[in-house]
Amino acid sequence: MSRRFNEYEKQFIANSLIEQGKILFSKFGFQKTSILEITKNVGIAQGTFYKFFNSKEELYFVILEMEEEKIKEQFTNVDIFKENQPNKAIKSMLRQMIKTIETNPLIRELYFGSNMEKMLRKLPPEVLEKHFNNDATSLLSLIEKWKNEGIIVEVNPQIIAGILRSLFVLTLHQKEIGVEVYQETMDLFIDLTVDGLIKEE
């Protein structure tokens, strides 16, 4: 007979699974980390895992969303008018964001091998749709913030959001772009994006 947990225990175990999952995924990667290893570190039976998450992919996705939220919060709060050079500040913000994405082991791991394919296959469509909608909403909110702070956006904000997403997708294709020209390509892409789509009032 399986044990029943009270609400405090449920929350504690869920948080512990997330914490240990983050540690193990970062250290060993998604493929080499097993549910057994995670539950062993938490101190629960392997079968208990499924009371909290339907799969290893779902746990990873929850952790990934938390990582992305921290990145969004960090850059959404940047004061682009601090030095009276909004365009320069936005370029710097985008470069820092790209660097964070490039060096975050949890985000990078998603794109190794068939990890992305497995993730998309295992997760319910409504979960993925909600995630993509939240991403779009976050970008649109940031663009609206720039408009409200005096930046005039000449193009439909949804198109700008799409361009920014394209910028982040490029970080996954260093080999295709060419490792030797990747950094200069990204720098130029950011300069052209900001100078071409956003101008100071």
XYZ file of N, CA and C in Angstrom:
603
model
N 0.846 -1.199 0.000
C 0.000 0.000 0.000
C 0.884 1.254 0.000
N 0.659 2.138 -0.951
C 1.494 3.328 -1.071
C 1.164 4.334 0.018
N 2.184 5.026 0.439
C 2.013 6.006 1.509
C 1.372 7.277 0.976
N 0.522 7.878 1.800
C -0.081 9.158 1.450
C 0.706 10.278 2.114
N 0.919 11.345 1.357
C 1.673 12.478 1.879
C 0.728 13.650 2.160
N 1.023 14.381 3.236
C 0.249 15.591 3.489
C 0.744 16.696 2.556
N 0.093 17.843 2.565
C 0.417 18.917 1.613
C 1.842 19.429 1.788
N 2.274 19.529 3.035
C 3.647 19.994 3.289
C 4.652 19.007 2.698
N 4.426 17.723 2.920
C 5.323 16.693 2.392
C 5.334 16.697 0.874
N 4.161 16.851 0.277
C 4.073 16.895 -1.184
C 4.908 18.043 -1.748
N 4.772 19.207 -1.141
C 5.508 20.369 -1.615
C 7.006 20.182 -1.420
N 7.365 19.614 -0.275
C 8.776 19.382 0.030
C 9.392 18.397 -0.966
N 8.683 17.318 -1.237
C 9.193 16.307 -2.163
C 9.287 16.860 -3.581
N 8.257 17.599 -4.012
C 8.274 18.193 -5.354
C 9.460 19.140 -5.510
N 9.681 19.978 -4.500
C 10.815 20.903 -4.545
C 12.146 20.158 -4.551
N 12.213 19.066 -3.780
C 13.442 18.275 -3.712
C 13.724 17.588 -5.042
N 12.685 17.093 -5.699
C 12.856 16.468 -7.006
C 13.373 17.487 -8.016
N 12.834 18.686 -7.964
C 13.278 19.753 -8.862
C 14.733 20.117 -8.568
N 15.060 20.264 -7.293
C 16.420 20.634 -6.905
C 17.436 19.567 -7.321
N 17.145 18.311 -7.001
C 18.068 17.227 -7.349
C 18.115 16.993 -8.861
N 16.967 17.144 -9.512
C 16.944 17.026 -10.958
C 17.847 18.061 -11.599
N 17.765 19.278 -11.120
C 18.600 20.357 -11.656
C 20.081 20.048 -11.480
N 20.443 19.557 -10.297
C 21.845 19.228 -10.014
C 22.339 18.114 -10.943
N 21.564 17.042 -11.026
C 21.990 15.873 -11.806
C 21.948 16.126 -13.314
N 20.905 16.808 -13.779
C 20.834 17.131 -15.207
C 22.017 18.012 -15.617
N 22.367 18.984 -14.755
C 23.474 19.889 -15.058
C 24.801 19.150 -15.061
N 24.954 18.191 -14.157
C 26.228 17.481 -14.000
C 26.412 16.366 -15.025
N 25.354 15.568 -15.249
C 25.496 14.377 -16.087
C 24.751 14.457 -17.417
N 23.867 15.437 -17.555
C 23.079 15.541 -18.777
C 21.754 14.815 -18.655
N 20.856 15.113 -19.575
C 19.505 14.553 -19.533
C 19.509 13.044 -19.740
N 20.228 12.583 -20.761
C 20.213 11.168 -21.112
C 20.790 10.295 -20.004
N 21.873 10.745 -19.379
C 22.587 9.922 -18.409
C 22.013 10.022 -16.993
N 21.028 10.857 -16.817
C 20.391 10.970 -15.505
C 19.121 10.135 -15.492
N 19.000 9.260 -14.529
C 17.823 8.389 -14.447
C 16.896 8.838 -13.319
N 15.645 8.446 -13.439
C 14.672 8.730 -12.382
C 15.124 8.077 -11.082
N 15.706 6.890 -11.177
C 16.195 6.197 -9.986
C 17.242 7.020 -9.250
N 18.166 7.632 -9.995
C 19.201 8.457 -9.361
C 18.587 9.665 -8.666
N 17.611 10.267 -9.319
C 16.975 11.452 -8.742
C 16.232 11.095 -7.456
N 15.421 10.040 -7.519
C 14.636 9.658 -6.333
C 15.533 9.163 -5.205
N 16.639 8.523 -5.560
C 17.585 8.065 -4.540
C 18.150 9.250 -3.773
N 18.483 10.314 -4.477
C 19.014 11.519 -3.833
C 17.970 12.224 -2.983
N 16.719 12.096 -3.371
C 15.627 12.726 -2.613
C 15.240 11.874 -1.412
N 15.469 10.554 -1.524
C 15.135 9.649 -0.424
C 13.730 9.089 -0.507
N 13.234 8.905 -1.739
C 11.911 8.310 -1.936
C 12.036 7.135 -2.903
N 11.022 6.300 -2.934
C 11.013 5.172 -3.865
C 10.846 5.676 -5.294
N 11.395 4.935 -6.245
C 11.317 5.354 -7.645
C 9.870 5.514 -8.104
N 8.999 4.600 -7.661
C 7.597 4.672 -8.064
C 6.885 5.917 -7.563
N 7.382 6.478 -6.460
C 6.768 7.682 -5.893
C 6.947 8.883 -6.814
N 7.981 8.840 -7.635
C 8.249 9.930 -8.572
C 7.016 10.265 -9.395
N 6.289 9.227 -9.811
C 5.165 9.403 -10.735
C 3.919 9.991 -10.069
N 3.990 10.191 -8.770
C 2.919 10.924 -8.097
C 3.089 12.430 -8.283
N 4.275 12.803 -8.739
C 4.593 14.222 -8.880
C 4.833 14.644 -10.328
N 5.431 13.754 -11.114
C 5.706 14.055 -12.518
C 5.420 12.818 -13.361
N 4.893 13.034 -14.548
C 4.541 11.910 -15.420
C 5.748 11.266 -16.084
N 6.838 12.006 -16.178
C 8.019 11.487 -16.859
C 9.233 12.319 -16.475
N 10.404 11.806 -16.827
C 11.644 12.562 -16.621
C 11.613 13.828 -17.464
N 11.026 13.724 -18.656
C 10.922 14.885 -19.546
C 10.111 16.005 -18.908
N 9.039 15.638 -18.221
C 8.203 16.662 -17.587
C 8.957 17.372 -16.477
N 9.709 16.614 -15.676
C 10.522 17.233 -14.622
C 11.535 18.180 -15.237
N 12.196 17.720 -16.281
C 13.203 18.556 -16.939
C 12.573 19.844 -17.478
N 11.384 19.708 -18.045
C 10.700 20.859 -18.630
C 10.337 21.886 -17.550
N 9.893 21.401 -16.392
C 9.571 22.295 -15.271
C 10.821 23.056 -14.840
N 11.941 22.343 -14.735
C 13.202 22.982 -14.350
C 13.626 23.990 -15.406
N 13.469 23.625 -16.663
C 13.839 24.504 -17.766
C 13.024 25.797 -17.746
N 11.735 25.673 -17.487
C 10.880 26.866 -17.408
C 11.319 27.782 -16.274
N 11.708 27.191 -15.157
C 12.179 27.989 -14.021
C 13.455 28.736 -14.378
N 14.354 28.076 -15.111
C 15.588 28.722 -15.554
C 15.278 29.880 -16.498
N 14.364 29.657 -17.409
C 13.998 30.695 -18.368
C 13.350 31.891 -17.670
N 12.540 31.612 -16.653
C 11.889 32.699 -15.915
C 12.912 33.575 -15.212
N 13.966 32.964 -14.668
C 15.015 33.736 -14.008
C 15.733 34.637 -15.002
N 15.967 34.107 -16.198
C 16.624 34.893 -17.237
C 15.731 36.059 -17.665
N 14.446 35.771 -17.882
C 13.500 36.821 -18.284
C 13.424 37.923 -17.238
N 13.326 37.529 -15.982
C 13.216 38.517 -14.898
C 14.459 39.385 -14.817
N 15.614 38.751 -14.998
C 16.878 39.471 -14.927
C 16.957 40.579 -15.967
N 16.512 40.290 -17.182
C 16.678 41.249 -18.268
C 15.483 42.174 -18.454
N 14.307 41.748 -18.008
C 13.138 42.620 -18.103
C 13.300 43.848 -17.219
N 14.066 43.700 -16.145
C 14.236 44.794 -15.188
C 15.399 45.715 -15.518
N 16.036 45.500 -16.675
C 17.151 46.369 -17.077
C 16.626 47.771 -17.387
N 17.276 48.782 -16.844
C 16.895 50.176 -17.105
C 17.618 50.645 -18.365
N 16.906 50.652 -19.485
C 17.551 50.997 -20.759
C 17.841 52.497 -20.886
N 17.316 53.303 -19.975
C 17.563 54.751 -20.026
C 18.606 55.200 -19.006
N 19.238 54.242 -18.352
C 20.171 54.571 -17.273
C 21.285 55.496 -17.744
N 21.820 55.271 -18.943
C 22.925 56.080 -19.453
C 22.491 56.916 -20.667
N 21.174 57.116 -20.816
C 20.628 57.933 -21.911
C 21.011 57.430 -23.295
N 21.246 56.122 -23.411
C 21.537 55.501 -24.709
C 20.747 54.194 -24.814
N 19.436 54.299 -25.024
C 18.572 53.105 -25.036
C 19.001 52.030 -26.024
N 19.355 52.441 -27.256
C 19.754 51.452 -28.255
C 20.977 50.665 -27.799
N 21.941 51.375 -27.254
C 23.155 50.730 -26.763
C 22.832 49.788 -25.609
N 21.923 50.233 -24.730
C 21.541 49.414 -23.577
C 20.814 48.145 -24.016
N 19.945 48.266 -25.026
C 19.205 47.094 -25.528
C 20.168 46.108 -26.182
N 21.125 46.619 -26.948
C 22.121 45.743 -27.568
C 22.919 44.993 -26.502
N 23.328 45.716 -25.478
C 24.086 45.098 -24.389
C 23.249 44.051 -23.675
N 21.973 44.360 -23.470
C 21.067 43.423 -22.801
C 20.913 42.141 -23.613
N 20.735 42.280 -24.924
C 20.576 41.111 -25.791
C 21.849 40.268 -25.817
N 23.004 40.920 -25.837
C 24.264 40.178 -25.840
C 24.444 39.404 -24.528
N 24.077 40.034 -23.429
C 24.182 39.351 -22.139
C 23.200 38.181 -22.065
N 22.006 38.380 -22.611
C 21.004 37.320 -22.600
C 21.476 36.125 -23.431
N 22.049 36.420 -24.610
C 22.570 35.356 -25.467
C 23.676 34.594 -24.749
N 24.565 35.321 -24.070
C 25.665 34.694 -23.352
C 25.136 33.785 -22.244
N 24.104 34.235 -21.560
C 23.509 33.436 -20.499
C 22.921 32.146 -21.058
N 22.227 32.256 -22.187
C 21.628 31.073 -22.829
C 22.720 30.113 -23.289
N 23.796 30.672 -23.866
C 24.878 29.839 -24.395
C 25.599 29.060 -23.306
N 25.646 29.625 -22.106
C 26.435 29.002 -21.032
C 25.588 28.262 -20.003
N 24.254 28.316 -20.127
C 23.395 27.608 -19.173
C 23.338 26.132 -19.558
N 23.872 25.237 -18.716
C 23.939 23.821 -19.089
C 22.571 23.171 -19.268
N 21.575 23.623 -18.527
C 20.244 23.033 -18.632
C 19.570 23.398 -19.950
N 19.735 24.644 -20.367
C 19.148 25.073 -21.632
C 19.876 24.423 -22.801
N 21.199 24.374 -22.738
C 21.972 23.780 -23.828
C 21.684 22.288 -23.966
N 21.513 21.612 -22.837
C 21.287 20.166 -22.852
C 20.041 19.799 -23.642
N 19.073 20.688 -23.645
C 17.819 20.417 -24.343
C 18.047 20.169 -25.829
N 19.095 20.770 -26.376
C 19.306 20.716 -27.817
C 20.381 19.714 -28.235
N 20.841 18.887 -27.297
C 21.803 17.845 -27.634
C 21.079 16.601 -28.125
N 21.615 15.994 -29.180
C 21.064 14.736 -29.672
C 19.579 14.832 -29.960
N 18.833 13.877 -29.410
C 17.383 13.823 -29.642
C 16.588 14.289 -28.427
N 17.232 15.031 -27.531
C 16.549 15.461 -26.303
C 15.300 16.289 -26.597
N 15.412 17.222 -27.540
C 14.269 18.062 -27.880
C 13.124 17.221 -28.432
N 13.466 16.297 -29.314
C 12.447 15.429 -29.912
C 11.724 14.616 -28.841
N 12.470 14.063 -27.902
C 11.871 13.277 -26.822
C 10.984 14.148 -25.937
N 11.447 15.357 -25.686
C 10.683 16.284 -24.859
C 9.340 16.601 -25.512
N 9.374 16.929 -26.784
C 8.148 17.291 -27.491
C 7.179 16.107 -27.580
N 7.738 14.913 -27.690
C 6.899 13.723 -27.815
C 6.235 13.349 -26.491
N 6.943 13.567 -25.387
C 6.443 13.128 -24.083
C 5.513 14.145 -23.410
N 5.654 15.412 -23.764
C 4.867 16.445 -23.086
C 3.512 16.637 -23.754
N 2.461 16.863 -22.946
C 1.128 17.113 -23.508
C 1.129 18.372 -24.373
N 0.419 18.374 -25.491
C 0.389 19.534 -26.385
C -0.015 20.831 -25.682
N -0.949 20.724 -24.734
C -1.412 21.935 -24.048
C -0.312 22.557 -23.188
N 0.581 21.729 -22.660
C 1.700 22.238 -21.861
C 2.660 23.021 -22.746
N 2.959 22.463 -23.916
C 3.851 23.138 -24.853
C 3.233 24.434 -25.384
N 1.942 24.377 -25.687
C 1.262 25.577 -26.194
C 1.292 26.693 -25.156
N 1.053 26.337 -23.905
C 1.090 27.331 -22.825
C 2.475 27.936 -22.695
N 3.497 27.085 -22.822
C 4.879 27.556 -22.710
C 5.206 28.548 -23.831
N 4.882 28.198 -25.064
C 5.187 29.063 -26.197
C 4.390 30.381 -26.111
N 3.158 30.303 -25.640
C 2.353 31.514 -25.463
C 2.953 32.428 -24.397
N 3.456 31.812 -23.320
C 4.086 32.603 -22.260
C 5.350 33.295 -22.764
N 6.111 32.574 -23.598
C 7.309 33.166 -24.188
C 6.963 34.389 -25.026
N 5.939 34.221 -25.863
C 5.517 35.324 -26.732
C 5.014 36.500 -25.906
N 4.239 36.202 -24.860
C 3.695 37.249 -23.991
C 4.807 38.020 -23.300
N 5.830 37.310 -22.841
C 6.953 37.959 -22.159
C 7.673 38.923 -23.083
N 7.921 38.487 -24.319
C 8.596 39.357 -25.273
C 7.741 40.569 -25.621
N 6.453 40.342 -25.818
C 5.558 41.452 -26.150
C 5.470 42.451 -25.006
N 5.492 41.937 -23.783
C 5.462 42.822 -22.607
C 6.715 43.687 -22.563
N 7.864 43.076 -22.893
C 9.114 43.820 -22.900
C 9.094 44.898 -23.979
N 8.573 44.554 -25.151
C 8.487 45.534 -26.242
C 7.544 46.679 -25.870
N 6.418 46.343 -25.242
C 5.481 47.380 -24.800
C 6.123 48.279 -23.754
N 6.946 47.680 -22.903
C 7.653 48.467 -21.892
C 8.572 49.473 -22.559
N 9.279 49.036 -23.609
C 10.155 49.955 -24.339
C 9.348 51.090 -24.968
N 8.178 50.759 -25.511
C 7.319 51.791 -26.118
C 6.886 52.798 -25.066
N 6.476 52.293 -23.915
C 5.993 53.168 -22.839
C 7.099 54.041 -22.264
N 8.343 53.606 -22.418
C 9.468 54.372 -21.883
C 10.067 55.318 -22.923
N 9.388 55.420 -24.074
C 9.813 56.413 -25.052
C 10.464 55.867 -26.293
N 10.532 54.540 -26.432
C 11.088 53.945 -27.639
C 9.960 53.783 -28.645
N 10.169 54.276 -29.855
C 9.155 54.158 -30.890
C 9.423 52.906 -31.728
N 8.492 52.005 -31.725
C 8.628 50.777 -32.489
C 7.923 50.950 -33.826
N 8.654 50.801 -34.899
C 8.110 51.056 -36.227
C 7.394 49.842 -36.821
N 7.621 48.660 -36.248
C 7.094 47.419 -36.802
C 6.140 46.786 -35.799
N 5.207 45.982 -36.306
C 4.293 45.234 -35.451
C 5.077 44.530 -34.337
N 4.720 44.766 -33.056
C 5.446 44.149 -31.936
C 5.555 42.630 -32.033
N 4.542 41.969 -32.622
C 4.605 40.518 -32.755
C 5.712 40.083 -33.723
N 5.946 40.914 -34.731
C 7.033 40.624 -35.670
C 8.380 40.795 -34.970
N 8.491 41.852 -34.161
C 9.723 42.072 -33.406
C 9.972 40.906 -32.450
N 8.911 40.433 -31.794
C 9.032 39.279 -30.897
C 9.538 38.068 -31.670
N 9.041 37.885 -32.895
C 9.490 36.778 -33.738
C 10.955 36.904 -34.102
N 11.400 38.130 -34.383
C 12.802 38.360 -34.724
C 13.701 38.063 -33.526
N 13.254 38.471 -32.333
C 14.045 38.200 -31.129
C 14.130 36.703 -30.854
N 13.029 35.984 -31.077
C 13.065 34.521 -30.911
C 14.028 33.899 -31.922
N 14.045 34.454 -33.136
C 14.962 33.953 -34.157
C 16.414 34.149 -33.727
N 16.676 35.264 -33.073
C 18.023 35.536 -32.573
C 18.457 34.459 -31.592
N 17.555 34.073 -30.687
C 17.888 33.055 -29.690
C 18.052 31.679 -30.344
N 17.267 31.414 -31.387
C 17.378 30.132 -32.084
C 18.745 30.004 -32.759
N 19.296 31.123 -33.209
C 20.603 31.092 -33.870
C 21.694 30.553 -32.951
N 21.531 30.713 -31.659
C 22.555 30.232 -30.723
C 22.689 28.715 -30.782
N 21.709 28.029 -31.343
C 21.730 26.573 -31.421
C 22.428 26.063 -32.674
N 22.852 27.001 -33.535
C 23.378 26.591 -34.837
C 24.763 27.175 -35.108
N 25.629 27.117 -34.110
C 26.976 27.660 -34.278
C 27.736 26.965 -35.410
N 27.626 25.649 -35.492
C 28.357 24.906 -36.519
C 27.861 25.268 -37.916
N 26.517 25.368 -38.052
C 25.955 25.696 -39.362
C 26.348 27.108 -39.797
N 26.375 28.035 -38.846
C 26.758 29.411 -39.164
C 28.252 29.486 -39.466
N 29.015 28.669 -38.727
C 30.480 28.692 -38.853
C 31.076 29.184 -37.556
N 31.726 28.303 -36.837
C 32.247 28.644 -35.510
C 33.155 29.859 -35.562
N 33.953 29.963 -36.638
C 34.931 31.044 -36.726
C 34.279 32.411 -36.947
N 33.059 32.446 -37.472
C 32.393 33.741 -37.702
C 31.137 33.900 -36.837
N 30.885 32.926 -35.973
C 29.638 32.931 -35.198
C 29.482 34.195 -34.355
N 30.507 34.545 -33.585
C 30.390 35.679 -32.675
C 30.160 36.986 -33.426
N 30.925 37.197 -34.492
C 30.751 38.417 -35.282
C 29.376 38.448 -35.942
N 28.889 37.281 -36.363
C 27.558 37.191 -36.968
C 26.485 37.583 -35.969
N 26.585 37.078 -34.754
C 25.599 37.388 -33.722
C 25.635 38.870 -33.360
N 26.841 39.414 -33.255
C 26.971 40.843 -32.923
C 26.320 41.710 -33.997
N 26.573 41.365 -35.260
C 25.994 42.139 -36.359
C 24.482 41.970 -36.400
N 24.003 40.749 -36.156
C 22.565 40.492 -36.143
C 21.878 41.356 -35.088
N 22.474 41.435 -33.912
C 21.912 42.252 -32.831
C 21.921 43.724 -33.219
N 23.057 44.206 -33.781
C 23.140 45.615 -34.183
C 22.080 45.958 -35.232
N 21.952 45.099 -36.251
C 20.983 45.353 -37.319
C 19.545 45.291 -36.794
N 19.291 44.365 -35.883
C 17.950 44.224 -35.319
C 17.547 45.468 -34.541
N 18.411 45.894 -33.643
C 18.082 47.047 -32.791
C 18.041 48.334 -33.616
N 19.037 48.554 -34.460
C 19.074 49.787 -35.245
C 17.969 49.836 -36.293
N 17.581 48.661 -36.802
C 16.579 48.625 -37.853
C 15.148 48.648 -37.365
N 14.901 48.172 -36.157
C 13.532 48.041 -35.679
C 13.153 49.027 -34.574
N 14.140 49.547 -33.899
C 13.863 50.419 -32.752
C 14.650 51.702 -32.922
N 14.015 52.824 -32.716
C 14.737 54.103 -32.776
C 14.330 54.953 -31.606
N 15.213 55.826 -31.216
C 14.932 56.721 -30.097
C 14.005 57.830 -30.567
N 13.155 58.215 -29.640
C 12.173 59.280 -29.965
C 12.873 60.619 -30.123
